[in-house]
Short mmCIF file of N, CA and C in Angstrom, two decimals:
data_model
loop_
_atom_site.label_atom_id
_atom_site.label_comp_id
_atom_site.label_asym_id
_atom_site.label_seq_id
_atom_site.Cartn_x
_atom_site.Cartn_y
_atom_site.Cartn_z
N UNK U 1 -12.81 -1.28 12.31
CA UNK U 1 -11.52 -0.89 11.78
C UNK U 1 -10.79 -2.15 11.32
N UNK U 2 -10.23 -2.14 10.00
CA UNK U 2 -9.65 -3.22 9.50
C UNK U 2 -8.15 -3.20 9.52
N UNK U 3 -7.15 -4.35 10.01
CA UNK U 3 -5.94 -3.47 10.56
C UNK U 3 -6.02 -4.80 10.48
N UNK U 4 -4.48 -5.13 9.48
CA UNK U 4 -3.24 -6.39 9.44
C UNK U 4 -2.14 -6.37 10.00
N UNK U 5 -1.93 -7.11 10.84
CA UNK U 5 -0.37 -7.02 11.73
C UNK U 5 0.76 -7.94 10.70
N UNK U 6 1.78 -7.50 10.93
CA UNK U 6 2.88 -8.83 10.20
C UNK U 6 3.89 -8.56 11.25
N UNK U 7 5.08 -8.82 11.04
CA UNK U 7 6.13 -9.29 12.30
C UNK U 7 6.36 -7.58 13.45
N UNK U 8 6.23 -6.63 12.16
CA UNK U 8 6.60 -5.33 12.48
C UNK U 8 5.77 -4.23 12.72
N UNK U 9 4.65 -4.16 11.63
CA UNK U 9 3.70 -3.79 10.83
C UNK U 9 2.79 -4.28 11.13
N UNK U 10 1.40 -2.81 11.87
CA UNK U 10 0.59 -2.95 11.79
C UNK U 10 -0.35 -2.01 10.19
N UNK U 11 -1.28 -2.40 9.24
CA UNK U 11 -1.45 -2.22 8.33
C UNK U 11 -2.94 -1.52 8.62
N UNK U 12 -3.16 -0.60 8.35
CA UNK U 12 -4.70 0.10 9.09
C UNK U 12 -4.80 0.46 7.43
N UNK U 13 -6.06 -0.40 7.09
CA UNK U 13 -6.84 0.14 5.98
C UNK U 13 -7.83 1.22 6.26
N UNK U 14 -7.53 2.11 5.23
CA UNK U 14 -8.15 3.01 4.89
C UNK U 14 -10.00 3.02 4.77
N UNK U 15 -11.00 3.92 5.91
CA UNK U 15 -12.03 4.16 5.78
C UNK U 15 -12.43 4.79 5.09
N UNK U 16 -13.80 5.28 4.65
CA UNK U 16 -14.49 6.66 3.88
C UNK U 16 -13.81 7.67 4.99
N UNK U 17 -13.76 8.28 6.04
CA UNK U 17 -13.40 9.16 7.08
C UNK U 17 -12.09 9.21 7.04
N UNK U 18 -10.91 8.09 6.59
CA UNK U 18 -9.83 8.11 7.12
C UNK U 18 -9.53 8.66 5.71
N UNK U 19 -9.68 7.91 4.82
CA UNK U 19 -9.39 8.82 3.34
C UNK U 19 -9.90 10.05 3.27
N UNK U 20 -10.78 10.20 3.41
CA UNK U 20 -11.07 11.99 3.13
C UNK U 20 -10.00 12.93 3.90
N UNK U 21 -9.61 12.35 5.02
CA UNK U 21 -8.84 13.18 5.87
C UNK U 21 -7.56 13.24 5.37
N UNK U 22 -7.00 11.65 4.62
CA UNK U 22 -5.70 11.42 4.05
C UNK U 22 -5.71 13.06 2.76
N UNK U 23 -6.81 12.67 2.22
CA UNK U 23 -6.87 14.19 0.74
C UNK U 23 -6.90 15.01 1.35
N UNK U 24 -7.38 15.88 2.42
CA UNK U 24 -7.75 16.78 2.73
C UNK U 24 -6.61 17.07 3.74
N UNK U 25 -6.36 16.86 4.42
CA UNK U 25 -5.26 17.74 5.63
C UNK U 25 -3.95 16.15 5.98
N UNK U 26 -3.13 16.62 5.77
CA UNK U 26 -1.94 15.82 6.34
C UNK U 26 -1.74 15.95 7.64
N UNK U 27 -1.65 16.95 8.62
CA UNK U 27 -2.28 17.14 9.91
C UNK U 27 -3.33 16.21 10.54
N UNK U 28 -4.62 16.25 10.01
CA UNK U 28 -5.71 15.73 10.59
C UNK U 28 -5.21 14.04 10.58
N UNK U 29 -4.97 13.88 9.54
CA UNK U 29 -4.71 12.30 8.98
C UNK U 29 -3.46 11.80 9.94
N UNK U 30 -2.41 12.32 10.04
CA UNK U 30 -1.29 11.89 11.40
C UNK U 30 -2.41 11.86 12.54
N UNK U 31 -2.78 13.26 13.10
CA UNK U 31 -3.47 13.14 14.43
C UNK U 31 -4.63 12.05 13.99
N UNK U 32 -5.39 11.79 13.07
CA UNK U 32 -6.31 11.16 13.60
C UNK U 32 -5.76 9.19 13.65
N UNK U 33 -4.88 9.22 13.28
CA UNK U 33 -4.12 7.67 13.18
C UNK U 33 -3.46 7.84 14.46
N UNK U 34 -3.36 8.84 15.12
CA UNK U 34 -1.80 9.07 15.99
C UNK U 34 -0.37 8.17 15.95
N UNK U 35 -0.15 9.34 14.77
CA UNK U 35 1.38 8.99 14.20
C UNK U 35 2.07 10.31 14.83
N UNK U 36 3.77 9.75 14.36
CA UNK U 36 4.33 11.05 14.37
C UNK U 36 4.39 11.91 13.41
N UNK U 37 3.80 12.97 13.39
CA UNK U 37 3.90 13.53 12.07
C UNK U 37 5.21 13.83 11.35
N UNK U 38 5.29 13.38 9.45
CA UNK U 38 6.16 13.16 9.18
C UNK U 38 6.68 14.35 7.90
N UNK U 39 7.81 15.12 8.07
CA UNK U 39 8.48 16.30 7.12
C UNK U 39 7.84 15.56 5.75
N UNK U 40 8.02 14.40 5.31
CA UNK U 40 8.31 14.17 4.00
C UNK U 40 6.93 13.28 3.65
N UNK U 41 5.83 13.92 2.68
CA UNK U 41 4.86 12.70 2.93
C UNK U 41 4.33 13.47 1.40
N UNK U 42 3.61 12.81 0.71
CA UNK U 42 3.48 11.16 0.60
C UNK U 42 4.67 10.28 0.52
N UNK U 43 4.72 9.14 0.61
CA UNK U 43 6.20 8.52 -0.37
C UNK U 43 6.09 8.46 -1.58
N UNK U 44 6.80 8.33 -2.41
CA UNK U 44 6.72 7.72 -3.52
C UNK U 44 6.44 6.42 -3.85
N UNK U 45 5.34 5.85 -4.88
CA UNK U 45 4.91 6.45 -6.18
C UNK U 45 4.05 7.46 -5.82
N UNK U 46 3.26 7.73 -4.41
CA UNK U 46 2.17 8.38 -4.36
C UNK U 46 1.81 10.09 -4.51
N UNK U 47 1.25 10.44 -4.63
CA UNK U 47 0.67 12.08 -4.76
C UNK U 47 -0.40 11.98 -4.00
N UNK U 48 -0.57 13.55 -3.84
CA UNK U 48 -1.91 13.81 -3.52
C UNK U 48 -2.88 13.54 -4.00
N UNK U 49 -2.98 13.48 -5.57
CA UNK U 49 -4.16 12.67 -6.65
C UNK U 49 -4.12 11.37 -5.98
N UNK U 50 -3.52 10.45 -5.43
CA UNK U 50 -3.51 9.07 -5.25
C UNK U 50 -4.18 9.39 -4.34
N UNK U 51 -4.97 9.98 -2.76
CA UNK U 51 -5.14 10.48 -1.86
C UNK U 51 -6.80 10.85 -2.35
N UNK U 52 -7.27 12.06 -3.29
CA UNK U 52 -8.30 11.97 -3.37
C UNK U 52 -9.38 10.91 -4.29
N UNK U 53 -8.37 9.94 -5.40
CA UNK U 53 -8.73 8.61 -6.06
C UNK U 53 -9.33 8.21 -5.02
N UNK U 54 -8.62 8.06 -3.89
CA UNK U 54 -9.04 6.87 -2.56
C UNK U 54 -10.42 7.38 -2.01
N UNK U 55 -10.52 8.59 -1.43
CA UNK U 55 -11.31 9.18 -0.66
C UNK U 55 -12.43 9.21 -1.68
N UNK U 56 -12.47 9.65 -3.14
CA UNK U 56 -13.77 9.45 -4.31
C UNK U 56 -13.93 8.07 -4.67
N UNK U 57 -13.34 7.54 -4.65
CA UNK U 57 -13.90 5.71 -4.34
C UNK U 57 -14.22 5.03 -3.19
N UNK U 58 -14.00 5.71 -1.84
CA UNK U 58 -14.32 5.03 -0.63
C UNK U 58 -15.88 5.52 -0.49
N UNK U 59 -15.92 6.83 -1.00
CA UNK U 59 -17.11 7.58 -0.88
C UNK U 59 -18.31 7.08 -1.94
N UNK U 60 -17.65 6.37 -2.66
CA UNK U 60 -19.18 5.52 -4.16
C UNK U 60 -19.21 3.90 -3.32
N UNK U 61 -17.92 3.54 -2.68
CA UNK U 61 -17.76 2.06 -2.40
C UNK U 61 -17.74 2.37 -0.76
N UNK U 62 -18.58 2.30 -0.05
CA UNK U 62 -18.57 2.89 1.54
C UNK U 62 -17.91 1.35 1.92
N UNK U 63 -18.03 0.19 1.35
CA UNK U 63 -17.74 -1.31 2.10
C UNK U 63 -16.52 -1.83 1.50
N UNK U 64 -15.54 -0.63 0.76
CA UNK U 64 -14.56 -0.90 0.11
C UNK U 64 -13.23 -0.95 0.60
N UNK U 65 -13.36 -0.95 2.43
CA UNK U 65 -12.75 -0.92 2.75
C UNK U 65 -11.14 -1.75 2.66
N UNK U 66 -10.24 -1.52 2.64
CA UNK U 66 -9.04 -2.43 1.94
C UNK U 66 -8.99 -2.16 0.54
N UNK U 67 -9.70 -2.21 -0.25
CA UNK U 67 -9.20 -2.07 -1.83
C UNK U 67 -8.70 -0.73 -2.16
N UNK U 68 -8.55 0.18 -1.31
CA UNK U 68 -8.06 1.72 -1.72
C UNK U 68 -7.35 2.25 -1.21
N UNK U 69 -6.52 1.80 -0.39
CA UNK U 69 -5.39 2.25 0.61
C UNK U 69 -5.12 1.64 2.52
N UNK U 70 -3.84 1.87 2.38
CA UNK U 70 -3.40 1.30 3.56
C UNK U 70 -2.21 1.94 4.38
N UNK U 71 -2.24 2.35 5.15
CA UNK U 71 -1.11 3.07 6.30
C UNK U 71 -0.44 2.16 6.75
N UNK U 72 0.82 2.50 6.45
CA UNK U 72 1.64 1.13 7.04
C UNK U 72 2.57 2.05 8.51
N UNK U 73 2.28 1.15 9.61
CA UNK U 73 2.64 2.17 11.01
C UNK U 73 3.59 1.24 11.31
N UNK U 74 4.65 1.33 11.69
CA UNK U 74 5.53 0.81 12.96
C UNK U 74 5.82 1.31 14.35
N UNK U 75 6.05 0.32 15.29
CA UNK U 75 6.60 1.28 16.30
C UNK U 75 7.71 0.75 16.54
N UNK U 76 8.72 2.08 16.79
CA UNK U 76 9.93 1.79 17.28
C UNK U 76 10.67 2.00 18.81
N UNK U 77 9.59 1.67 19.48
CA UNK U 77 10.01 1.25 21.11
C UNK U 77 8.68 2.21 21.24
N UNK U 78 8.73 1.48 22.95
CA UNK U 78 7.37 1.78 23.56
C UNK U 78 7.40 3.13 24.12
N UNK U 79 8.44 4.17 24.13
CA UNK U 79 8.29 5.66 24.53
C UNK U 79 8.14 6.84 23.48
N UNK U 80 8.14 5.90 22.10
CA UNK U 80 8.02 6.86 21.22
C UNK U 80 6.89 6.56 20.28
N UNK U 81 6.18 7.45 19.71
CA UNK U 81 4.52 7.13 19.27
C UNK U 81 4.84 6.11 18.09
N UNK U 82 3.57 5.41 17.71
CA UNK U 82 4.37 5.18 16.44
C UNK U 82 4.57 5.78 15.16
N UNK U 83 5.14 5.49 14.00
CA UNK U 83 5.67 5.91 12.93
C UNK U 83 4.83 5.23 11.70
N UNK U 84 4.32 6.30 10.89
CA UNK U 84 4.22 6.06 9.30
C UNK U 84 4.76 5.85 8.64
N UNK U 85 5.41 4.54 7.86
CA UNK U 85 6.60 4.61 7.59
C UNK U 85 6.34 4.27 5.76
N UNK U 86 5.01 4.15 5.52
CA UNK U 86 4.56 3.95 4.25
C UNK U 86 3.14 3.96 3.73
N UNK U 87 2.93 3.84 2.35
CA UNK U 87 1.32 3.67 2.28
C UNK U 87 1.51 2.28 1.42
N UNK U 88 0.37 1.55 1.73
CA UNK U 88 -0.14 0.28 0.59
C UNK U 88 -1.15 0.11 -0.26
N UNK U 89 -1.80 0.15 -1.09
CA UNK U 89 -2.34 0.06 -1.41
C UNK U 89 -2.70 -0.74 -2.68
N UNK U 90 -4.43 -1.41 -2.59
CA UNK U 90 -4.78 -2.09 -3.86
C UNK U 90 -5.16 -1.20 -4.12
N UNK U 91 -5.17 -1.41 -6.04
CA UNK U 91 -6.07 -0.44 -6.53
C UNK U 91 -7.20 -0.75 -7.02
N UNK U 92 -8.26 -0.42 -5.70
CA UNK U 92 -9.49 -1.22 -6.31
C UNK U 92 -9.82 -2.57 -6.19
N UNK U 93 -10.93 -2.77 -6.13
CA UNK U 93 -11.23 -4.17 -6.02
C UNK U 93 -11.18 -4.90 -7.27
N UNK U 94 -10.81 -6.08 -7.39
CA UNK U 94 -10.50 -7.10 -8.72
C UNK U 94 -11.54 -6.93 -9.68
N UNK U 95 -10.44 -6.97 -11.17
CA UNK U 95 -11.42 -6.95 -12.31
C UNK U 95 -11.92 -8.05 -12.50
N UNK U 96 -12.83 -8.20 -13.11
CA UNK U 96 -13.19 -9.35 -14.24
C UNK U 96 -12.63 -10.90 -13.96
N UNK U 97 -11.39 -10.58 -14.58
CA UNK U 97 -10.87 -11.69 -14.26
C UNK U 97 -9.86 -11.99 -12.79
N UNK U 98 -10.26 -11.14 -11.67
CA UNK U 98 -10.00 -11.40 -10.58
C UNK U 98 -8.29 -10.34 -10.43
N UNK U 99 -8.30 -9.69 -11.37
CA UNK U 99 -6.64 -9.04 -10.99
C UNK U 99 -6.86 -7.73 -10.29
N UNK U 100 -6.00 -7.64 -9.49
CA UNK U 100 -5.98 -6.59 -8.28
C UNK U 100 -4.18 -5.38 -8.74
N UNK U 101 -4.44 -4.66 -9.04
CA UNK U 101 -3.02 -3.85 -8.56
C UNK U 101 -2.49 -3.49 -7.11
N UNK U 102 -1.61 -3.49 -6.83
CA UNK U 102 -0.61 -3.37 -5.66
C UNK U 102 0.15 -2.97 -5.83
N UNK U 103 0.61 -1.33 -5.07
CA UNK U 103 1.65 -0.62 -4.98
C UNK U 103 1.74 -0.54 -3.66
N UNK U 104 2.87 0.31 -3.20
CA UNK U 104 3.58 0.83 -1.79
C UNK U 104 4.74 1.64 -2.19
N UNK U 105 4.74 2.55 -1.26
CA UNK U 105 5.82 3.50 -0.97
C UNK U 105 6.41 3.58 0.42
N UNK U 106 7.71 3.74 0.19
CA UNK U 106 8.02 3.81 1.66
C UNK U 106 8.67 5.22 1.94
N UNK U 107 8.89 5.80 3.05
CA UNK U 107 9.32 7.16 3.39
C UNK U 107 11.15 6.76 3.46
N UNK U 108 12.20 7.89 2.86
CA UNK U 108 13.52 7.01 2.12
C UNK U 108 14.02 6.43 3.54
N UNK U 109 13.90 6.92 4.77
CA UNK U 109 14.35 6.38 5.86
C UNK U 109 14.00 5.20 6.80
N UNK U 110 12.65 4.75 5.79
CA UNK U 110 12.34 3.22 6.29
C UNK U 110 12.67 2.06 4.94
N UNK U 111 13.21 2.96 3.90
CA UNK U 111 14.10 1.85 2.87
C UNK U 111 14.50 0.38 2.79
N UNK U 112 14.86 -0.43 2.32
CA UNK U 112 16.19 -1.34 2.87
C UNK U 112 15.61 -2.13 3.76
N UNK U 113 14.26 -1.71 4.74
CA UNK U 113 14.29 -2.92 6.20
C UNK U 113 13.51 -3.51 5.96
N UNK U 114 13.05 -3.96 4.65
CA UNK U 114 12.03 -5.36 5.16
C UNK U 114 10.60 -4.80 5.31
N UNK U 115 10.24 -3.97 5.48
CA UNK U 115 8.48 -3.22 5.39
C UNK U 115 7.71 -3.01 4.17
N UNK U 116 8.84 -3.08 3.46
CA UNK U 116 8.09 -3.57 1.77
C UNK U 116 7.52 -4.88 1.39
N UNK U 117 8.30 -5.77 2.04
CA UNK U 117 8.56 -7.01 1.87
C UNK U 117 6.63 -7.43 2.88
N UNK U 118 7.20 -6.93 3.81
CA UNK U 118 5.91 -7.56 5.18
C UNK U 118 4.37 -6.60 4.41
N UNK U 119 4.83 -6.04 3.74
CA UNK U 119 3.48 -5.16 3.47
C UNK U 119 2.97 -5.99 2.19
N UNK U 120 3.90 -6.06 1.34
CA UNK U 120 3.39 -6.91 0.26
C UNK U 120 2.78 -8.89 0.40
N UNK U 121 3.26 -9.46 0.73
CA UNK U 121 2.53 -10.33 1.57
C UNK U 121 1.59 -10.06 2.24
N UNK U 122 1.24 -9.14 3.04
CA UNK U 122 0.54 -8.73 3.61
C UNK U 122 -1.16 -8.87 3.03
N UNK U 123 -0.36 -7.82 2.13
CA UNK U 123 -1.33 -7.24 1.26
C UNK U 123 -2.21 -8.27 0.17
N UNK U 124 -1.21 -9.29 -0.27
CA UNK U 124 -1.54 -9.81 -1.44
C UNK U 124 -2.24 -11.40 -0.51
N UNK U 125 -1.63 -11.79 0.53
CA UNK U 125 -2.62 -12.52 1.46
C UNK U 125 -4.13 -12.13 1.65
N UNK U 126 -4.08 -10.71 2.08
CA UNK U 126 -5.65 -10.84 2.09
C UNK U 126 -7.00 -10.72 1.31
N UNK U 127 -5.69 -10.05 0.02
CA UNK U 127 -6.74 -9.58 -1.57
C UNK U 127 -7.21 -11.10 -2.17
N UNK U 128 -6.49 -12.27 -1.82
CA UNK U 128 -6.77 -13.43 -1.99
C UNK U 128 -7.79 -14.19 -1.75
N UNK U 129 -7.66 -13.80 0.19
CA UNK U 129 -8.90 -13.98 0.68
C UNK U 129 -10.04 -13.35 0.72
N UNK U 130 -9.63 -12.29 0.06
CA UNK U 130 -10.89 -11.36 -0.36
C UNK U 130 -11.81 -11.90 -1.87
N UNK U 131 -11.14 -12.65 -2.61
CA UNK U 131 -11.75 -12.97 -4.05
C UNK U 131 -10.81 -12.56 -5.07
N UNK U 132 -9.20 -11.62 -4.77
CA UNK U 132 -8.29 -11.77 -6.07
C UNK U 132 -8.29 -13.17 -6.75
N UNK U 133 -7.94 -13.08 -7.68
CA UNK U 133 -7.14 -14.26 -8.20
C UNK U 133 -5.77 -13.92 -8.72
N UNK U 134 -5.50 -12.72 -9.03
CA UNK U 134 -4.05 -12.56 -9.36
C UNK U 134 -3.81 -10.92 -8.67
N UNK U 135 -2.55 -10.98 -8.16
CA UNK U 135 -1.85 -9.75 -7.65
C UNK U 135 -0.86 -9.08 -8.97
N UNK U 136 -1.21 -7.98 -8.98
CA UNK U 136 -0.16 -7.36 -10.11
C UNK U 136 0.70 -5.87 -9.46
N UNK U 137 1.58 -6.37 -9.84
CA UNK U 137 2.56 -4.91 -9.95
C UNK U 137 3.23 -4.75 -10.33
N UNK U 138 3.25 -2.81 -10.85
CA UNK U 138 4.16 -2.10 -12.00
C UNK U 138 4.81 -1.65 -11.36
N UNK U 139 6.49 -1.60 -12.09
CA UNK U 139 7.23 -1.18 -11.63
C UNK U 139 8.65 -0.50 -12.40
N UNK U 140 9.14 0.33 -11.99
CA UNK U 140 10.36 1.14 -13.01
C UNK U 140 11.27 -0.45 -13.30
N UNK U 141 11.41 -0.61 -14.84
CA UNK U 141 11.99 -2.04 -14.96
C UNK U 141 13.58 -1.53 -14.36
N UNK U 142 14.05 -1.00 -14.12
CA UNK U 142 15.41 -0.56 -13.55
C UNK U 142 15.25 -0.98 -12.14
N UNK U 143 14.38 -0.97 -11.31
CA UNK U 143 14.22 -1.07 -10.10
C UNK U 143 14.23 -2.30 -9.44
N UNK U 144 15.85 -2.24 -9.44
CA UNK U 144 16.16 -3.73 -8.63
C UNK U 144 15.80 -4.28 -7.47
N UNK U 145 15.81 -3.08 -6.56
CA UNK U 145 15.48 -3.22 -5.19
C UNK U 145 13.91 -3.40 -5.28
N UNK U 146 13.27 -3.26 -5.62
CA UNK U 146 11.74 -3.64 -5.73
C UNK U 146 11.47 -5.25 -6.45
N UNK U 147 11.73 -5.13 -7.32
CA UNK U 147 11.92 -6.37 -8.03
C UNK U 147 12.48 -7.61 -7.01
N UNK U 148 13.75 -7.51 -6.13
CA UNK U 148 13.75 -8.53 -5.09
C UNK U 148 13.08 -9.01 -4.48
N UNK U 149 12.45 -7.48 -3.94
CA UNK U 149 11.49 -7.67 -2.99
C UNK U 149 10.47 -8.29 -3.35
N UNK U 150 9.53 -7.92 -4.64
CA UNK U 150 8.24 -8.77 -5.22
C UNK U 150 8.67 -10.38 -5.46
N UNK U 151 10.03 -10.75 -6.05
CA UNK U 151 10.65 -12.24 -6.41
C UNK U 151 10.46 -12.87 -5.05
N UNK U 152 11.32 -12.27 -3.96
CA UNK U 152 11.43 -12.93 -2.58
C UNK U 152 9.87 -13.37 -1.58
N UNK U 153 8.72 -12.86 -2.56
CA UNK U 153 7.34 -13.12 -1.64
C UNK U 153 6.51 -13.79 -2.83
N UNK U 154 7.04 -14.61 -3.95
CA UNK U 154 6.26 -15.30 -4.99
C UNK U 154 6.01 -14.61 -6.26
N UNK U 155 6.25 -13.15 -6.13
CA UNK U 155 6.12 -12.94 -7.87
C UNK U 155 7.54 -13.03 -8.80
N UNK U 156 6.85 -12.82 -9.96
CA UNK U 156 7.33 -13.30 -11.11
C UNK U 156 7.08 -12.57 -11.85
N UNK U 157 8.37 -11.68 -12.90
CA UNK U 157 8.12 -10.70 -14.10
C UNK U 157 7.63 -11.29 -15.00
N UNK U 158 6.05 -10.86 -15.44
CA UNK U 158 5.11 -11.34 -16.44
C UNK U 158 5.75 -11.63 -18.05
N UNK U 159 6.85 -10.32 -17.83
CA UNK U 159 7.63 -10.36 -19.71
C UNK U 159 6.65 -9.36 -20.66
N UNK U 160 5.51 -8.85 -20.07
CA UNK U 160 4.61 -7.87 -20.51
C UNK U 160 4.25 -6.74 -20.37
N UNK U 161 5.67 -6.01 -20.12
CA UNK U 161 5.42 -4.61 -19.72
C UNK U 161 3.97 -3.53 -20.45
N UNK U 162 3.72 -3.29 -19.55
CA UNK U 162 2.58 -2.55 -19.79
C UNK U 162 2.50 -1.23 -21.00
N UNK U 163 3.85 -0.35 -20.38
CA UNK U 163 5.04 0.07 -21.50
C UNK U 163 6.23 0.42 -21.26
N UNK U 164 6.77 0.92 -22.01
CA UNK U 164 8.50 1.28 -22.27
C UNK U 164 8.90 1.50 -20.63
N UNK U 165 9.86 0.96 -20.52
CA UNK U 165 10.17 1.35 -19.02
C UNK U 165 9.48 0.57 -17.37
N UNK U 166 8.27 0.19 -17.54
CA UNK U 166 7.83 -0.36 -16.52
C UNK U 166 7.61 -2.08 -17.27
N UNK U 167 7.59 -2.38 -15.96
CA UNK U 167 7.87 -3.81 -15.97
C UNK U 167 6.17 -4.53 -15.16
N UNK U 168 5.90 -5.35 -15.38
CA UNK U 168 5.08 -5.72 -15.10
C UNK U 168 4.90 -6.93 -13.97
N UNK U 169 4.68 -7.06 -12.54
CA UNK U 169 5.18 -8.44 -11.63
C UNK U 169 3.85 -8.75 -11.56
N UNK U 170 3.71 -10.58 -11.13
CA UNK U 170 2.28 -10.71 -10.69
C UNK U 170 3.00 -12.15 -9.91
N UNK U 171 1.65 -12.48 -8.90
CA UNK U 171 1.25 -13.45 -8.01
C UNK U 171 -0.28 -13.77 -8.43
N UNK U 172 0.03 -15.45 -8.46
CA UNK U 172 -1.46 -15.89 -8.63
C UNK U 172 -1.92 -16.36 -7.25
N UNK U 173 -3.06 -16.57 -6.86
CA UNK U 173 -3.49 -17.64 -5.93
C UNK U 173 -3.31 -18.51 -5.80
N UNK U 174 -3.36 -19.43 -7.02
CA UNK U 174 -2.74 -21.02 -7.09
C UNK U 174 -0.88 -21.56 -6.34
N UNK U 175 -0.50 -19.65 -6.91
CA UNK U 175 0.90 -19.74 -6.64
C UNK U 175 1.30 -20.38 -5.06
#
């Protein structure tokens, strides 16, 4: 089991078993992480299509573990289970020239605290040490609060939106 801690956040990448369960039952996927199960799921950007992408690429890439999704859990004191409070995910392992996509969603009540922030570092630390060479992420160019968050951990708006409306951030390795 592959699982990144940061100050708050423990980060449990996604298996062939754990993704199929993520597409297939929202039930199974809380109980089998033992979370609390949560009213409001996926977060946003994600869908259920984002869910079986993962589970039909974990299933061609069985050793792909990390490049297709990530459960981001907290706990908030030791009498209460812990909490799902987001998903992370690369998309995919690096092209060509070594670029990786990176998104996350958070559930609206873990907003604001900093779990975006610890996930993205997180995340873009180990795609590094995995063989990225550059971290990329799209994002609603309106979206200030995201945009901090990517500035405050080393990225930088490319100036190359992909199109109308989204904005384009990246982190190199060298960075």
């Amino acid at each position: 089991m592959l699982i990144l801690t940061t100050e708050r956040l423990a980060l449990l990448a996604l298996d062939r078993e754990l993704a199929a369960l993520q597409a297939g039952s929202r039930t199974a996927f809380f109980n089998a992480i033992a979370v609390t199960h949560e009213a409001i799921w996926p977060p946003l950007p994600f869908e259920s299509a984002s869910f079986e992408w993962a589970a039909r690429h974990l299933e061609h890439d069985p050793d792909g573990q990390g490049w297709y999704g990530w459960a981001m859990l907290a706990n908030e004191g030791e009498r209460s289970p812990p909490r799902i409070v987001g998903i992370g995910a690369l998309i995919g392992r690096p092209d060509e020239e070594g670029d990786v996509e990176l998104a996350f969603g958070l559930l609206p009540e873990f907003r604001g605290r900093g779990y975006g922030g610890e996930t993205v570092q997180a995340l873009a630390t180990w795609a590094f040490a995995n063989g990225a060479q550059r971290v990329i992420a799209h994002l609603d160019a309106e979206d200030m609060h995201a945009a901090q968050t990517l500035a405050r951990h080393g990225f930088a708006d490319t100036g190359e939106p992909p199109y109308p409306g989204v904005a384009r951030w990246a982190l190199s390795a060298a960075a």
